[in-house]
Amino acid sequence: MENLERDEPLTPAGRMFVSSEMNQIINCVIAGENPIDIEAVRAEVSNSLLVKHPRFCSLLVKDSSGREHWRRTVVDVDRHLIVRHDTLSDIPLVSDEVAVNEYLADLSVSSPLGTDKPLWEIHLLMAYNSAVFRVHHALGDGISLMSMFLSCCRRADDPAMRPTIGGVGAGASAMLERSWDFWTLLKVAWYTFVYVLEFILRGLWLKDRSTPLSGGDGVELWPRKLATARFQLDDMKTVKRAVADATINDVLFGVVSSGLSRYLDIRSPKALQGLRFTGVAMVNLRPQPGLQDVSKLMSSDLGTQWGNKFGMILLPVHYHKGGSNPLEFVKRAKAMIDKKKLSLEAICSYKIGDFIMSFFGTKVASILNYRIVCNTTFTISNIVGPREEITIVGNPIKYMRVSSTSLPHAITLHMVSYAGRADMQILVAKDIIPDPGVLAKCFEDVLLEMKEAAEAASRT
């Protein structure tokens, strides 16, 4: 009885992420410049906020009626540190990054987190100076977890300082605080109605047309491959300046739209003109955009609290053959995203999920969420990381990249920016997309072409 009094029920979002349909683990890889000091890592973890946060110190348990709860326990850090001294690939001359990506691809389908300890672990890949931080999505979203990780880091140029945090633009919930004129209010109402209706229909029967990128029911169990597309943020900013009032997210989605269209040209000999397929994106619902102050996340303020505070939006992609001006992809992406920003789609999707979970239970909510993913083509996320180079336990970080365990999509895209660079992890079902490296090069090439077009436009 004493344990039951201490148990804390999972949030509706947490219950969905531990369901069999949507069981999700976030995998974040951090590569260091120097060899990993195991004792220093153990000491850092033992003294960090990580082992003080209630979610990271709790077991997932079920009560007699099958409802999930968090039960506080004592954390044994050694059980969460998994040290691998061996190399990960038997193939000679494979680069460290490729070997680590292969490891992450295997983790995405074959390695659940055990419930006999809190739902996180750190894999130290000693041969590659890399660490893989694995956290169950029920513990928090990408914003929460990245903010927690950065609380353990220091700036490389000033070890006494923590990394700079913050985001770009306004959080989705900030829309509710705007003052609107009548016509803007009318557009908000119309776009919200149209987009929320489509969102509901996606959970029922509305489905993307089949393409060489399509996944579907059961694809989350298929073997995976992982490739990395590498971008320079300065290139994205050059493109952003060439399109009036554009944002980095507009540029990113223009790159994704163009890159996917180019990849379809390579893979499919059929006529694809008029084809539309759909992405699913997660939108932070906290008032402050981007990374958060961990002390605020751990406060009782419901607007900034720790956990999964995001809504979903649907992002349509229309196939276009590459034309003479690659900036047209960014302009189309901006026009679509501007309409999305005027809607309450993200907030409504969160409220709808919360309502279904509360009144119909985890099973129904998870099935509907699973169907939305099955009926769309890809997932995309973008987290703004630290602006400057950082260190952890004194070891400079070369890169940080994020992926997740498999969804019923054949392709998921996760981008994280860090110190002027942005790396996008492209996780694919390898029997559907056998060459993710080709897709990564499509993304990289179209950004460079957009940059050249932007520079040419600025000279005229």
mmCIF file of N, CA and C in Angstrom, residues 119-234:
data_model
loop_
_atom_site.group_PDB
_atom_site.id
_atom_site.type_symbol
_atom_site.label_atom_id
_atom_site.label_comp_id
_atom_site.label_asym_id
_atom_site.label_seq_id
_atom_site.Cartn_x
_atom_site.Cartn_y
_atom_site.Cartn_z
ATOM 1 N N LEU A 119 13.667 3.936 -17.503
ATOM 2 C CA LEU A 119 13.679 3.724 -18.954
ATOM 3 C C LEU A 119 14.687 4.611 -19.682
ATOM 4 N N TRP A 120 15.950 4.458 -19.342
ATOM 5 C CA TRP A 120 17.014 5.151 -20.057
ATOM 6 C C TRP A 120 18.317 4.385 -19.879
ATOM 7 N N GLU A 121 19.222 4.556 -20.806
ATOM 8 C CA GLU A 121 20.555 3.963 -20.691
ATOM 9 C C GLU A 121 21.511 4.705 -21.612
ATOM 10 N N ILE A 122 22.797 4.561 -21.317
ATOM 11 C CA ILE A 122 23.844 5.220 -22.099
ATOM 12 C C ILE A 122 24.812 4.153 -22.586
ATOM 13 N N HIS A 123 24.952 4.042 -23.909
ATOM 14 C CA HIS A 123 25.897 3.104 -24.508
ATOM 15 C C HIS A 123 27.193 3.855 -24.820
ATOM 16 N N LEU A 124 28.283 3.431 -24.244
ATOM 17 C CA LEU A 124 29.587 4.038 -24.509
ATOM 18 C C LEU A 124 30.309 3.190 -25.548
ATOM 19 N N LEU A 125 30.500 3.734 -26.740
ATOM 20 C CA LEU A 125 31.150 3.021 -27.841
ATOM 21 C C LEU A 125 32.615 3.460 -27.864
ATOM 22 N N MET A 126 33.434 2.761 -27.107
ATOM 23 C CA MET A 126 34.798 3.218 -26.833
ATOM 24 C C MET A 126 35.655 3.293 -28.094
ATOM 25 N N ALA A 127 35.447 2.378 -29.039
ATOM 26 C CA ALA A 127 36.261 2.366 -30.254
ATOM 27 C C ALA A 127 35.959 3.558 -31.156
ATOM 28 N N TYR A 128 34.854 4.255 -30.892
ATOM 29 C CA TYR A 128 34.431 5.347 -31.771
ATOM 30 C C TYR A 128 34.315 6.690 -31.033
ATOM 31 N N ASN A 129 34.771 6.741 -29.789
ATOM 32 C CA ASN A 129 34.675 7.966 -28.981
ATOM 33 C C ASN A 129 33.254 8.522 -28.989
ATOM 34 N N SER A 130 32.267 7.643 -28.945
ATOM 35 C CA SER A 130 30.872 8.057 -29.068
ATOM 36 C C SER A 130 30.026 7.464 -27.946
ATOM 37 N N ALA A 131 28.946 8.165 -27.628
ATOM 38 C CA ALA A 131 27.984 7.678 -26.641
ATOM 39 C C ALA A 131 26.588 7.784 -27.239
ATOM 40 N N VAL A 132 25.767 6.770 -26.978
ATOM 41 C CA VAL A 132 24.379 6.769 -27.433
ATOM 42 C C VAL A 132 23.489 6.857 -26.199
ATOM 43 N N PHE A 133 22.764 7.943 -26.103
ATOM 44 C CA PHE A 133 21.856 8.182 -24.987
ATOM 45 C C PHE A 133 20.469 7.718 -25.431
ATOM 46 N N ARG A 134 19.954 6.657 -24.809
ATOM 47 C CA ARG A 134 18.655 6.084 -25.178
ATOM 48 C C ARG A 134 17.637 6.415 -24.082
ATOM 49 N N VAL A 135 16.563 7.076 -24.470
ATOM 50 C CA VAL A 135 15.548 7.498 -23.507
ATOM 51 C C VAL A 135 14.174 7.169 -24.072
ATOM 52 N N HIS A 136 13.337 6.550 -23.250
ATOM 53 C CA HIS A 136 11.988 6.255 -23.712
ATOM 54 C C HIS A 136 11.207 7.558 -23.871
ATOM 55 N N HIS A 137 10.417 7.632 -24.956
ATOM 56 C CA HIS A 137 9.665 8.855 -25.244
ATOM 57 C C HIS A 137 8.643 9.169 -24.150
ATOM 58 N N ALA A 138 8.246 8.173 -23.358
ATOM 59 C CA ALA A 138 7.306 8.425 -22.257
ATOM 60 C C ALA A 138 7.917 9.339 -21.202
ATOM 61 N N LEU A 139 9.255 9.430 -21.133
ATOM 62 C CA LEU A 139 9.914 10.292 -20.155
ATOM 63 C C LEU A 139 9.874 11.759 -20.553
ATOM 64 N N GLY A 140 9.751 12.047 -21.825
ATOM 65 C CA GLY A 140 9.734 13.429 -22.265
ATOM 66 C C GLY A 140 9.927 13.531 -23.764
ATOM 67 N N ASP A 141 9.696 14.742 -24.299
ATOM 68 C CA ASP A 141 9.879 14.954 -25.735
ATOM 69 C C ASP A 141 11.299 15.425 -26.019
ATOM 70 N N GLY A 142 11.594 15.664 -27.301
ATOM 71 C CA GLY A 142 12.942 16.038 -27.696
ATOM 72 C C GLY A 142 13.430 17.314 -27.048
ATOM 73 N N ILE A 143 12.528 18.293 -26.873
ATOM 74 C CA ILE A 143 12.908 19.564 -26.239
ATOM 75 C C ILE A 143 13.326 19.323 -24.792
ATOM 76 N N SER A 144 12.514 18.546 -24.050
ATOM 77 C CA SER A 144 12.832 18.255 -22.646
ATOM 78 C C SER A 144 14.170 17.543 -22.533
ATOM 79 N N LEU A 145 14.356 16.519 -23.365
ATOM 80 C CA LEU A 145 15.537 15.672 -23.224
ATOM 81 C C LEU A 145 16.808 16.390 -23.661
ATOM 82 N N MET A 146 16.733 17.188 -24.740
ATOM 83 C CA MET A 146 17.905 17.951 -25.158
ATOM 84 C C MET A 146 18.263 18.991 -24.099
ATOM 85 N N SER A 147 17.262 19.633 -23.525
ATOM 86 C CA SER A 147 17.519 20.624 -22.471
ATOM 87 C C SER A 147 18.182 19.967 -21.258
ATOM 88 N N MET A 148 17.723 18.749 -20.913
ATOM 89 C CA MET A 148 18.335 18.008 -19.816
ATOM 90 C C MET A 148 19.793 17.672 -20.132
ATOM 91 N N PHE A 149 20.051 17.175 -21.347
ATOM 92 C CA PHE A 149 21.414 16.820 -21.723
ATOM 93 C C PHE A 149 22.348 18.018 -21.653
ATOM 94 N N LEU A 150 21.879 19.161 -22.161
ATOM 95 C CA LEU A 150 22.742 20.342 -22.202
ATOM 96 C C LEU A 150 23.034 20.897 -20.819
ATOM 97 N N SER A 151 22.212 20.535 -19.820
ATOM 98 C CA SER A 151 22.513 20.966 -18.454
ATOM 99 C C SER A 151 23.791 20.312 -17.936
ATOM 100 N N CYS A 152 24.220 19.221 -18.587
ATOM 101 C CA CYS A 152 25.464 18.532 -18.198
ATOM 102 C C CYS A 152 26.670 19.040 -18.986
ATOM 103 N N CYS A 153 26.457 19.959 -19.935
ATOM 104 C CA CYS A 153 27.517 20.394 -20.836
ATOM 105 C C CYS A 153 28.022 21.792 -20.480
ATOM 106 N N ARG A 154 29.177 22.128 -21.049
ATOM 107 C CA ARG A 154 29.762 23.457 -20.877
ATOM 108 C C ARG A 154 30.239 23.962 -22.233
ATOM 109 N N ARG A 155 30.329 25.279 -22.358
ATOM 110 C CA ARG A 155 30.833 25.856 -23.600
ATOM 111 C C ARG A 155 32.319 25.560 -23.757
ATOM 112 N N ALA A 156 32.747 25.246 -24.987
ATOM 113 C CA ALA A 156 34.149 24.926 -25.224
ATOM 114 C C ALA A 156 35.032 26.153 -25.051
ATOM 115 N N ASP A 157 34.493 27.346 -25.376
ATOM 116 C CA ASP A 157 35.309 28.553 -25.272
ATOM 117 C C ASP A 157 35.313 29.148 -23.872
ATOM 118 N N ASP A 158 34.435 28.638 -23.000
ATOM 119 C CA ASP A 158 34.376 29.132 -21.621
ATOM 120 C C ASP A 158 33.775 28.029 -20.742
ATOM 121 N N PRO A 159 34.613 27.159 -20.192
ATOM 122 C CA PRO A 159 34.106 26.008 -19.428
ATOM 123 C C PRO A 159 33.254 26.378 -18.224
ATOM 124 N N ALA A 160 33.265 27.638 -17.815
ATOM 125 C CA ALA A 160 32.428 28.036 -16.684
ATOM 126 C C ALA A 160 30.987 28.314 -17.107
ATOM 127 N N MET A 161 30.751 28.403 -18.413
ATOM 128 C CA MET A 161 29.435 28.786 -18.927
ATOM 129 C C MET A 161 28.691 27.580 -19.486
ATOM 130 N N ARG A 162 27.373 27.569 -19.270
ATOM 131 C CA ARG A 162 26.527 26.553 -19.893
ATOM 132 C C ARG A 162 26.222 26.964 -21.334
ATOM 133 N N PRO A 163 25.828 25.997 -22.182
ATOM 134 C CA PRO A 163 25.501 26.332 -23.576
ATOM 135 C C PRO A 163 24.357 27.330 -23.659
ATOM 136 N N THR A 164 24.374 28.136 -24.721
ATOM 137 C CA THR A 164 23.290 29.080 -24.974
ATOM 138 C C THR A 164 22.067 28.322 -25.437
ATOM 139 N N ILE A 165 20.933 28.564 -24.791
ATOM 140 C CA ILE A 165 19.706 27.907 -25.201
ATOM 141 C C ILE A 165 18.732 28.947 -25.724
ATOM 142 N N GLY A 166 17.694 28.458 -26.347
ATOM 143 C CA GLY A 166 16.693 29.372 -26.907
ATOM 144 C C GLY A 166 16.325 28.933 -28.294
ATOM 145 N N GLY A 167 15.256 29.509 -28.826
ATOM 146 C CA GLY A 167 14.776 29.076 -30.130
ATOM 147 C C GLY A 167 14.531 30.262 -31.031
ATOM 148 N N VAL A 168 13.901 29.950 -32.162
ATOM 149 C CA VAL A 168 13.600 30.955 -33.168
ATOM 150 C C VAL A 168 12.096 31.030 -33.323
ATOM 151 N N GLY A 169 11.554 32.254 -33.358
ATOM 152 C CA GLY A 169 10.121 32.404 -33.567
ATOM 153 C C GLY A 169 9.361 32.236 -32.278
ATOM 154 N N ALA A 170 8.069 31.923 -32.410
ATOM 155 C CA ALA A 170 7.190 31.799 -31.258
ATOM 156 C C ALA A 170 6.692 30.375 -31.129
ATOM 157 N N GLY A 171 6.457 29.944 -29.905
ATOM 158 C CA GLY A 171 5.858 28.639 -29.695
ATOM 159 C C GLY A 171 4.426 28.631 -30.212
ATOM 160 N N ALA A 172 3.901 27.426 -30.505
ATOM 161 C CA ALA A 172 2.563 27.321 -31.085
ATOM 162 C C ALA A 172 1.503 27.910 -30.165
ATOM 163 N N SER A 173 1.666 27.720 -28.855
ATOM 164 C CA SER A 173 0.655 28.228 -27.926
ATOM 165 C C SER A 173 0.632 29.746 -27.861
ATOM 166 N N ALA A 174 1.709 30.406 -28.345
ATOM 167 C CA ALA A 174 1.732 31.869 -28.341
ATOM 168 C C ALA A 174 0.687 32.454 -29.284
ATOM 169 N N MET A 175 0.187 31.642 -30.231
ATOM 170 C CA MET A 175 -0.874 32.113 -31.125
ATOM 171 C C MET A 175 -2.088 32.592 -30.350
ATOM 172 N N LEU A 176 -2.365 31.915 -29.247
ATOM 173 C CA LEU A 176 -3.567 32.236 -28.477
ATOM 174 C C LEU A 176 -3.475 33.604 -27.817
ATOM 175 N N GLU A 177 -2.256 34.169 -27.734
ATOM 176 C CA GLU A 177 -2.069 35.454 -27.075
ATOM 177 C C GLU A 177 -2.041 36.616 -28.063
ATOM 178 N N ARG A 178 -2.150 36.325 -29.372
ATOM 179 C CA ARG A 178 -2.115 37.391 -30.366
ATOM 180 C C ARG A 178 -3.441 38.138 -30.407
ATOM 181 N N SER A 179 -3.364 39.361 -30.893
ATOM 182 C CA SER A 179 -4.603 40.099 -31.185
ATOM 183 C C SER A 179 -4.826 40.046 -32.693
ATOM 184 N N TRP A 180 -6.021 39.630 -33.114
ATOM 185 C CA TRP A 180 -6.326 39.429 -34.521
ATOM 186 C C TRP A 180 -7.423 40.375 -34.969
ATOM 187 N N ASP A 181 -7.322 40.841 -36.227
ATOM 188 C CA ASP A 181 -8.452 41.560 -36.805
ATOM 189 C C ASP A 181 -9.464 40.540 -37.338
ATOM 190 N N PHE A 182 -10.584 41.042 -37.835
ATOM 191 C CA PHE A 182 -11.683 40.154 -38.232
ATOM 192 C C PHE A 182 -11.267 39.192 -39.332
ATOM 193 N N TRP A 183 -10.580 39.705 -40.374
ATOM 194 C CA TRP A 183 -10.232 38.838 -41.502
ATOM 195 C C TRP A 183 -9.203 37.799 -41.096
ATOM 196 N N THR A 184 -8.264 38.171 -40.257
ATOM 197 C CA THR A 184 -7.290 37.178 -39.778
ATOM 198 C C THR A 184 -7.993 36.111 -38.955
ATOM 199 N N LEU A 185 -8.925 36.539 -38.107
ATOM 200 C CA LEU A 185 -9.685 35.579 -37.308
ATOM 201 C C LEU A 185 -10.472 34.631 -38.189
ATOM 202 N N LEU A 186 -11.010 35.158 -39.290
ATOM 203 C CA LEU A 186 -11.751 34.319 -40.227
ATOM 204 C C LEU A 186 -10.837 33.275 -40.861
ATOM 205 N N LYS A 187 -9.630 33.708 -41.247
ATOM 206 C CA LYS A 187 -8.675 32.763 -41.838
ATOM 207 C C LYS A 187 -8.241 31.713 -40.813
ATOM 208 N N VAL A 188 -8.006 32.139 -39.573
ATOM 209 C CA VAL A 188 -7.637 31.179 -38.522
ATOM 210 C C VAL A 188 -8.717 30.110 -38.373
ATOM 211 N N ALA A 189 -9.977 30.549 -38.328
ATOM 212 C CA ALA A 189 -11.088 29.608 -38.175
ATOM 213 C C ALA A 189 -11.164 28.653 -39.371
ATOM 214 N N TRP A 190 -10.998 29.199 -40.589
ATOM 215 C CA TRP A 190 -11.104 28.362 -41.789
ATOM 216 C C TRP A 190 -9.955 27.358 -41.869
ATOM 217 N N TYR A 191 -8.725 27.841 -41.711
ATOM 218 C CA TYR A 191 -7.580 26.925 -41.807
ATOM 219 C C TYR A 191 -7.631 25.871 -40.700
ATOM 220 N N THR A 192 -8.037 26.274 -39.511
ATOM 221 C CA THR A 192 -8.143 25.300 -38.416
ATOM 222 C C THR A 192 -9.170 24.228 -38.762
ATOM 223 N N PHE A 193 -10.328 24.643 -39.274
ATOM 224 C CA PHE A 193 -11.366 23.681 -39.657
ATOM 225 C C PHE A 193 -10.850 22.706 -40.719
ATOM 226 N N VAL A 194 -10.235 23.228 -41.774
ATOM 227 C CA VAL A 194 -9.769 22.382 -42.883
ATOM 228 C C VAL A 194 -8.694 21.415 -42.409
ATOM 229 N N TYR A 195 -7.703 21.920 -41.661
ATOM 230 C CA TYR A 195 -6.575 21.077 -41.278
ATOM 231 C C TYR A 195 -6.952 20.064 -40.198
ATOM 232 N N VAL A 196 -7.798 20.457 -39.259
ATOM 233 C CA VAL A 196 -8.222 19.511 -38.227
ATOM 234 C C VAL A 196 -9.123 18.440 -38.837
ATOM 235 N N LEU A 197 -9.954 18.817 -39.802
ATOM 236 C CA LEU A 197 -10.779 17.815 -40.493
ATOM 237 C C LEU A 197 -9.899 16.792 -41.202
ATOM 238 N N GLU A 198 -8.874 17.267 -41.907
ATOM 239 C CA GLU A 198 -7.969 16.317 -42.566
ATOM 240 C C GLU A 198 -7.265 15.441 -41.536
ATOM 241 N N PHE A 199 -6.841 16.042 -40.426
ATOM 242 C CA PHE A 199 -6.174 15.282 -39.371
ATOM 243 C C PHE A 199 -7.069 14.135 -38.878
ATOM 244 N N ILE A 200 -8.357 14.433 -38.667
ATOM 245 C CA ILE A 200 -9.297 13.406 -38.209
ATOM 246 C C ILE A 200 -9.480 12.336 -39.279
ATOM 247 N N LEU A 201 -9.611 12.757 -40.547
ATOM 248 C CA LEU A 201 -9.806 11.793 -41.634
ATOM 249 C C LEU A 201 -8.589 10.890 -41.809
ATOM 250 N N ARG A 202 -7.396 11.433 -41.536
ATOM 251 C CA ARG A 202 -6.170 10.609 -41.627
ATOM 252 C C ARG A 202 -6.197 9.479 -40.596
ATOM 253 N N GLY A 203 -6.851 9.711 -39.465
ATOM 254 C CA GLY A 203 -6.971 8.658 -38.462
ATOM 255 C C GLY A 203 -8.037 7.633 -38.802
ATOM 256 N N LEU A 204 -8.833 7.923 -39.820
ATOM 257 C CA LEU A 204 -9.921 7.013 -40.198
ATOM 258 C C LEU A 204 -9.588 6.278 -41.495
ATOM 259 N N TRP A 205 -9.628 6.968 -42.658
ATOM 260 C CA TRP A 205 -9.421 6.224 -43.902
ATOM 261 C C TRP A 205 -8.592 6.965 -44.947
ATOM 262 N N LEU A 206 -8.444 8.305 -44.842
ATOM 263 C CA LEU A 206 -7.738 9.058 -45.874
ATOM 264 C C LEU A 206 -6.254 8.683 -45.877
ATOM 265 N N LYS A 207 -5.753 8.279 -47.044
ATOM 266 C CA LYS A 207 -4.405 7.712 -47.113
ATOM 267 C C LYS A 207 -3.647 8.265 -48.305
ATOM 268 N N ASP A 208 -2.318 8.445 -48.141
ATOM 269 C CA ASP A 208 -1.467 8.846 -49.263
ATOM 270 C C ASP A 208 -1.466 7.772 -50.345
ATOM 271 N N ARG A 209 -1.319 8.229 -51.575
ATOM 272 C CA ARG A 209 -1.125 7.295 -52.695
ATOM 273 C C ARG A 209 0.202 6.552 -52.518
ATOM 274 N N SER A 210 0.227 5.307 -52.939
ATOM 275 C CA SER A 210 1.437 4.491 -52.794
ATOM 276 C C SER A 210 2.548 4.999 -53.714
ATOM 277 N N THR A 211 3.746 5.139 -53.148
ATOM 278 C CA THR A 211 4.935 5.559 -53.901
ATOM 279 C C THR A 211 6.121 4.707 -53.448
ATOM 280 N N PRO A 212 7.278 4.848 -54.091
ATOM 281 C CA PRO A 212 8.472 4.131 -53.613
ATOM 282 C C PRO A 212 8.922 4.533 -52.212
ATOM 283 N N LEU A 213 8.269 5.548 -51.610
ATOM 284 C CA LEU A 213 8.608 5.972 -50.249
ATOM 285 C C LEU A 213 7.630 5.443 -49.209
ATOM 286 N N SER A 214 6.571 4.748 -49.629
ATOM 287 C CA SER A 214 5.465 4.420 -48.729
ATOM 288 C C SER A 214 5.810 3.301 -47.759
ATOM 289 N N GLY A 215 5.347 3.468 -46.515
ATOM 290 C CA GLY A 215 5.421 2.403 -45.518
ATOM 291 C C GLY A 215 4.042 1.821 -45.307
ATOM 292 N N GLY A 216 3.671 1.601 -44.037
ATOM 293 C CA GLY A 216 2.353 1.068 -43.744
ATOM 294 C C GLY A 216 2.366 0.135 -42.562
ATOM 295 N N ASP A 217 1.239 -0.485 -42.306
ATOM 296 C CA ASP A 217 1.057 -1.362 -41.153
ATOM 297 C C ASP A 217 2.129 -2.446 -41.123
ATOM 298 N N GLY A 218 2.875 -2.520 -40.028
ATOM 299 C CA GLY A 218 3.899 -3.551 -39.854
ATOM 300 C C GLY A 218 5.287 -3.154 -40.284
ATOM 301 N N VAL A 219 5.416 -2.044 -41.027
ATOM 302 C CA VAL A 219 6.733 -1.638 -41.531
ATOM 303 C C VAL A 219 7.677 -1.265 -40.392
ATOM 304 N N GLU A 220 7.126 -0.880 -39.244
ATOM 305 C CA GLU A 220 7.990 -0.535 -38.101
ATOM 306 C C GLU A 220 8.852 -1.707 -37.640
ATOM 307 N N LEU A 221 8.492 -2.925 -38.041
ATOM 308 C CA LEU A 221 9.251 -4.118 -37.639
ATOM 309 C C LEU A 221 10.322 -4.490 -38.660
ATOM 310 N N TRP A 222 10.353 -3.827 -39.790
ATOM 311 C CA TRP A 222 11.302 -4.170 -40.855
ATOM 312 C C TRP A 222 12.706 -3.656 -40.514
ATOM 313 N N PRO A 223 13.749 -4.341 -41.002
ATOM 314 C CA PRO A 223 15.134 -3.884 -40.766
ATOM 315 C C PRO A 223 15.353 -2.476 -41.304
ATOM 316 N N ARG A 224 16.269 -1.752 -40.674
ATOM 317 C CA ARG A 224 16.492 -0.341 -40.981
ATOM 318 C C ARG A 224 17.910 -0.058 -41.458
ATOM 319 N N LYS A 225 18.030 1.034 -42.191
ATOM 320 C CA LYS A 225 19.321 1.649 -42.522
ATOM 321 C C LYS A 225 19.254 3.110 -42.087
ATOM 322 N N LEU A 226 20.430 3.665 -41.801
ATOM 323 C CA LEU A 226 20.497 5.055 -41.347
ATOM 324 C C LEU A 226 21.611 5.774 -42.085
ATOM 325 N N ALA A 227 21.291 6.933 -42.637
ATOM 326 C CA ALA A 227 22.286 7.779 -43.295
ATOM 327 C C ALA A 227 22.146 9.193 -42.747
ATOM 328 N N THR A 228 23.184 10.016 -42.964
ATOM 329 C CA THR A 228 23.205 11.383 -42.445
ATOM 330 C C THR A 228 23.365 12.385 -43.582
ATOM 331 N N ALA A 229 22.465 13.366 -43.622
ATOM 332 C CA ALA A 229 22.629 14.509 -44.527
ATOM 333 C C ALA A 229 23.202 15.665 -43.713
ATOM 334 N N ARG A 230 24.257 16.280 -44.234
ATOM 335 C CA ARG A 230 24.969 17.328 -43.498
ATOM 336 C C ARG A 230 24.769 18.673 -44.174
ATOM 337 N N PHE A 231 24.368 19.651 -43.390
ATOM 338 C CA PHE A 231 24.122 20.992 -43.909
ATOM 339 C C PHE A 231 24.923 22.019 -43.113
ATOM 340 N N GLN A 232 25.198 23.141 -43.759
ATOM 341 C CA GLN A 232 25.762 24.298 -43.075
ATOM 342 C C GLN A 232 24.637 25.296 -42.823
ATOM 343 N N LEU A 233 24.498 25.759 -41.578
ATOM 344 C CA LEU A 233 23.433 26.711 -41.279
ATOM 345 C C LEU A 233 23.604 28.015 -42.057
ATOM 346 N N ASP A 234 24.849 28.410 -42.345
ATOM 347 C CA ASP A 234 25.055 29.616 -43.139
ATOM 348 C C ASP A 234 24.449 29.480 -44.529
#
